[in-house]
Amino acid sequence: MKISNLISLIAKGNEKAFATLYDTYKNRVFNTVLGYVQNREEAEEVAQDVFIEVFRSCTNFKGESSESTWIYRIAINKSLDHLRHKRRKKRFAFLQSLFNADTGALQHDVPHFEHPGILLENKDKAAILFKAIDTLPESQKTAYILSFVEDLSGKEVAEVMNLSPKAVESLLQRAKAGLRNELEKYYPERRKLK
Amino acid sequence: MNNDKEQWKDEVMNSLDGIHRAEAPDFMFTRIVGRLESAMNEPVSSYIPVKRAWVAIACFILLCVCDIGFLKAINHSGLNNTHEARGSSPYAIENTNFNLY
């Protein structure tokens, strides 16, 4: 069955159609979200939010973009919302830690993240790269994650981000330069990896 | 040394090569359906978390305190200026020479 038909069926409340759509996109959504939030449990929660949003806003889908673009956009927005919320919580935790002498330490620190799809020999280096990805500005992060974690083509990324392929290319260039700059900080850690 | 660093950076940048898509956890769909059902059965409420309400009140009080402090500071400096103008300003005295009779 065509995905566009599925969406119109879901809009009518058809649960089977929703299950089919879920099966088609579950890994794409989860993988994209995981690239942003870098935590399996949180990624599952955000991915659930994405599918709930898909179910609720099916009636609003006008078909101006492809279904996959629409679902990717929801996944990206939910992930960015989650990261913003986390950042706010982190700031609040910092203020709390100023008044709480017991802990002293900051809560919600970025933990070491290992993407489950990374080749074994690249695990440690990829963990450092993900730390660096986390510091990128939102648009560069989106372009980088869609291109290198989700492995979308330049054209697909441009469609999802509603930009021209040239603009995406420029974002990727800046993201790569930013990452290389950020990696300077982690260079001393390389010996621990060897 | 520099070459070593650049090579290491290249290796890190290429560490996503050959990445596989992460698979969604089992039973995620069941949880989604569960959440959808509970959301449908839940009555719509206009509940505001207590913490958020306290933050809003604290912000309002802080704003009022700042406003009052600012107004007091302006009034104080304004009064000082008028005293200066009446009393000690050299221009005030000199102006009397240009009075028209």
PDB file of C-alpha atoms in Angstrom, chain A residues 44-135:
ATOM      1  CA  GLU A  44      12.997   5.888  22.622  1.00  0.00           C
ATOM      2  CA  GLU A  45      10.898   8.446  24.462  1.00  0.00           C
ATOM      3  CA  VAL A  46      11.400  11.086  21.746  1.00  0.00           C
ATOM      4  CA  ALA A  47      10.709   8.530  18.983  1.00  0.00           C
ATOM      5  CA  GLN A  48       7.429   7.676  20.738  1.00  0.00           C
ATOM      6  CA  ASP A  49       6.585  11.396  20.773  1.00  0.00           C
ATOM      7  CA  VAL A  50       7.333  11.534  17.038  1.00  0.00           C
ATOM      8  CA  PHE A  51       4.891   8.739  16.178  1.00  0.00           C
ATOM      9  CA  ILE A  52       2.241  10.196  18.485  1.00  0.00           C
ATOM     10  CA  GLU A  53       2.643  13.522  16.669  1.00  0.00           C
ATOM     11  CA  VAL A  54       2.431  11.722  13.313  1.00  0.00           C
ATOM     12  CA  PHE A  55      -0.805  10.039  14.423  1.00  0.00           C
ATOM     13  CA  ARG A  56      -2.306  13.306  15.683  1.00  0.00           C
ATOM     14  CA  SER A  57      -1.305  15.518  12.774  1.00  0.00           C
ATOM     15  CA  CYS A  58      -2.139  13.122   9.939  1.00  0.00           C
ATOM     16  CA  THR A  59      -5.258  15.152   9.214  1.00  0.00           C
ATOM     17  CA  ASN A  60      -3.053  18.229   8.650  1.00  0.00           C
ATOM     18  CA  PHE A  61      -0.744  16.501   6.160  1.00  0.00           C
ATOM     19  CA  LYS A  62      -1.345  18.260   2.841  1.00  0.00           C
ATOM     20  CA  GLY A  63       1.113  16.286   0.744  1.00  0.00           C
ATOM     21  CA  GLU A  64       3.191  19.349  -0.161  1.00  0.00           C
ATOM     22  CA  SER A  65       6.330  17.361   0.688  1.00  0.00           C
ATOM     23  CA  SER A  66       6.909  13.624   0.634  1.00  0.00           C
ATOM     24  CA  GLU A  67       5.785  11.582   3.649  1.00  0.00           C
ATOM     25  CA  SER A  68       9.343  10.665   4.610  1.00  0.00           C
ATOM     26  CA  THR A  69      10.342  14.363   4.556  1.00  0.00           C
ATOM     27  CA  TRP A  70       7.358  15.183   6.749  1.00  0.00           C
ATOM     28  CA  ILE A  71       8.199  12.434   9.245  1.00  0.00           C
ATOM     29  CA  TYR A  72      11.894  13.387   9.299  1.00  0.00           C
ATOM     30  CA  ARG A  73      10.933  17.004  10.016  1.00  0.00           C
ATOM     31  CA  ILE A  74       8.765  15.947  12.949  1.00  0.00           C
ATOM     32  CA  ALA A  75      11.626  13.769  14.254  1.00  0.00           C
ATOM     33  CA  ILE A  76      14.136  16.637  13.958  1.00  0.00           C
ATOM     34  CA  ASN A  77      11.831  19.161  15.623  1.00  0.00           C
ATOM     35  CA  LYS A  78      11.032  16.800  18.490  1.00  0.00           C
ATOM     36  CA  SER A  79      14.743  16.024  18.959  1.00  0.00           C
ATOM     37  CA  LEU A  80      15.710  19.701  18.980  1.00  0.00           C
ATOM     38  CA  ASP A  81      12.869  20.477  21.416  1.00  0.00           C
ATOM     39  CA  HIS A  82      14.134  17.709  23.662  1.00  0.00           C
ATOM     40  CA  LEU A  83      17.710  19.056  23.540  1.00  0.00           C
ATOM     41  CA  ARG A  84      16.516  22.602  24.299  1.00  0.00           C
ATOM     42  CA  HIS A  85      14.486  21.343  27.239  1.00  0.00           C
ATOM     43  CA  LYS A  86      17.508  19.389  28.478  1.00  0.00           C
ATOM     44  CA  ARG A  87      19.724  22.473  28.168  1.00  0.00           C
ATOM     45  CA  ARG A  88      17.214  24.501  30.205  1.00  0.00           C
ATOM     46  CA  LYS A  89      17.189  21.787  32.853  1.00  0.00           C
ATOM     47  CA  LYS A  90      20.974  21.784  32.857  1.00  0.00           C
ATOM     48  CA  ARG A  91      21.051  25.544  33.464  1.00  0.00           C
ATOM     49  CA  PHE A  92      18.541  25.141  36.294  1.00  0.00           C
ATOM     50  CA  ALA A  93      20.637  22.286  37.732  1.00  0.00           C
ATOM     51  CA  PHE A  94      23.658  24.595  37.647  1.00  0.00           C
ATOM     52  CA  LEU A  95      21.756  27.195  39.669  1.00  0.00           C
ATOM     53  CA  GLN A  96      20.608  24.499  42.094  1.00  0.00           C
ATOM     54  CA  SER A  97      24.138  23.178  42.472  1.00  0.00           C
ATOM     55  CA  LEU A  98      25.248  26.670  43.516  1.00  0.00           C
ATOM     56  CA  PHE A  99      22.909  26.416  46.491  1.00  0.00           C
ATOM     57  CA  ASN A 100      23.316  22.712  47.133  1.00  0.00           C
ATOM     58  CA  ALA A 101      26.636  22.075  48.802  1.00  0.00           C
ATOM     59  CA  ASP A 102      26.021  18.304  49.074  1.00  0.00           C
ATOM     60  CA  THR A 103      26.488  17.471  45.419  1.00  0.00           C
ATOM     61  CA  GLY A 104      28.632  20.283  44.081  1.00  0.00           C
ATOM     62  CA  ALA A 105      28.704  18.451  40.765  1.00  0.00           C
ATOM     63  CA  LEU A 106      26.577  19.380  37.771  1.00  0.00           C
ATOM     64  CA  GLN A 107      23.706  17.097  36.901  1.00  0.00           C
ATOM     65  CA  HIS A 108      22.832  16.074  33.329  1.00  0.00           C
ATOM     66  CA  ASP A 109      26.417  16.003  32.069  1.00  0.00           C
ATOM     67  CA  VAL A 110      26.842  14.590  28.559  1.00  0.00           C
ATOM     68  CA  PRO A 111      27.697  10.947  29.115  1.00  0.00           C
ATOM     69  CA  HIS A 112      29.868   8.742  26.888  1.00  0.00           C
ATOM     70  CA  PHE A 113      27.670   7.614  23.980  1.00  0.00           C
ATOM     71  CA  GLU A 114      28.199   4.602  21.775  1.00  0.00           C
ATOM     72  CA  HIS A 115      25.995   4.389  18.705  1.00  0.00           C
ATOM     73  CA  PRO A 116      24.909   0.736  18.288  1.00  0.00           C
ATOM     74  CA  GLY A 117      25.456   0.804  14.514  1.00  0.00           C
ATOM     75  CA  ILE A 118      29.137   1.796  14.611  1.00  0.00           C
ATOM     76  CA  LEU A 119      31.795  -0.704  13.538  1.00  0.00           C
ATOM     77  CA  LEU A 120      33.597  -2.195  16.527  1.00  0.00           C
ATOM     78  CA  GLU A 121      37.007  -0.793  15.582  1.00  0.00           C
ATOM     79  CA  ASN A 122      35.582   2.746  15.344  1.00  0.00           C
ATOM     80  CA  LYS A 123      33.602   2.766  18.614  1.00  0.00           C
ATOM     81  CA  ASP A 124      35.945   4.932  20.713  1.00  0.00           C
ATOM     82  CA  LYS A 125      36.679   7.450  17.999  1.00  0.00           C
ATOM     83  CA  ALA A 126      32.996   7.707  17.092  1.00  0.00           C
ATOM     84  CA  ALA A 127      32.191   8.385  20.758  1.00  0.00           C
ATOM     85  CA  ILE A 128      34.519  11.396  20.625  1.00  0.00           C
ATOM     86  CA  LEU A 129      32.973  12.505  17.332  1.00  0.00           C
ATOM     87  CA  PHE A 130      29.471  12.344  18.843  1.00  0.00           C
ATOM     88  CA  LYS A 131      30.646  14.531  21.742  1.00  0.00           C
ATOM     89  CA  ALA A 132      31.886  17.052  19.179  1.00  0.00           C
ATOM     90  CA  ILE A 133      28.641  16.797  17.136  1.00  0.00           C
ATOM     91  CA  ASP A 134      26.743  17.763  20.278  1.00  0.00           C
ATOM     92  CA  THR A 135      28.495  21.172  20.275  1.00  0.00           C
TER      93      THR A 135
END
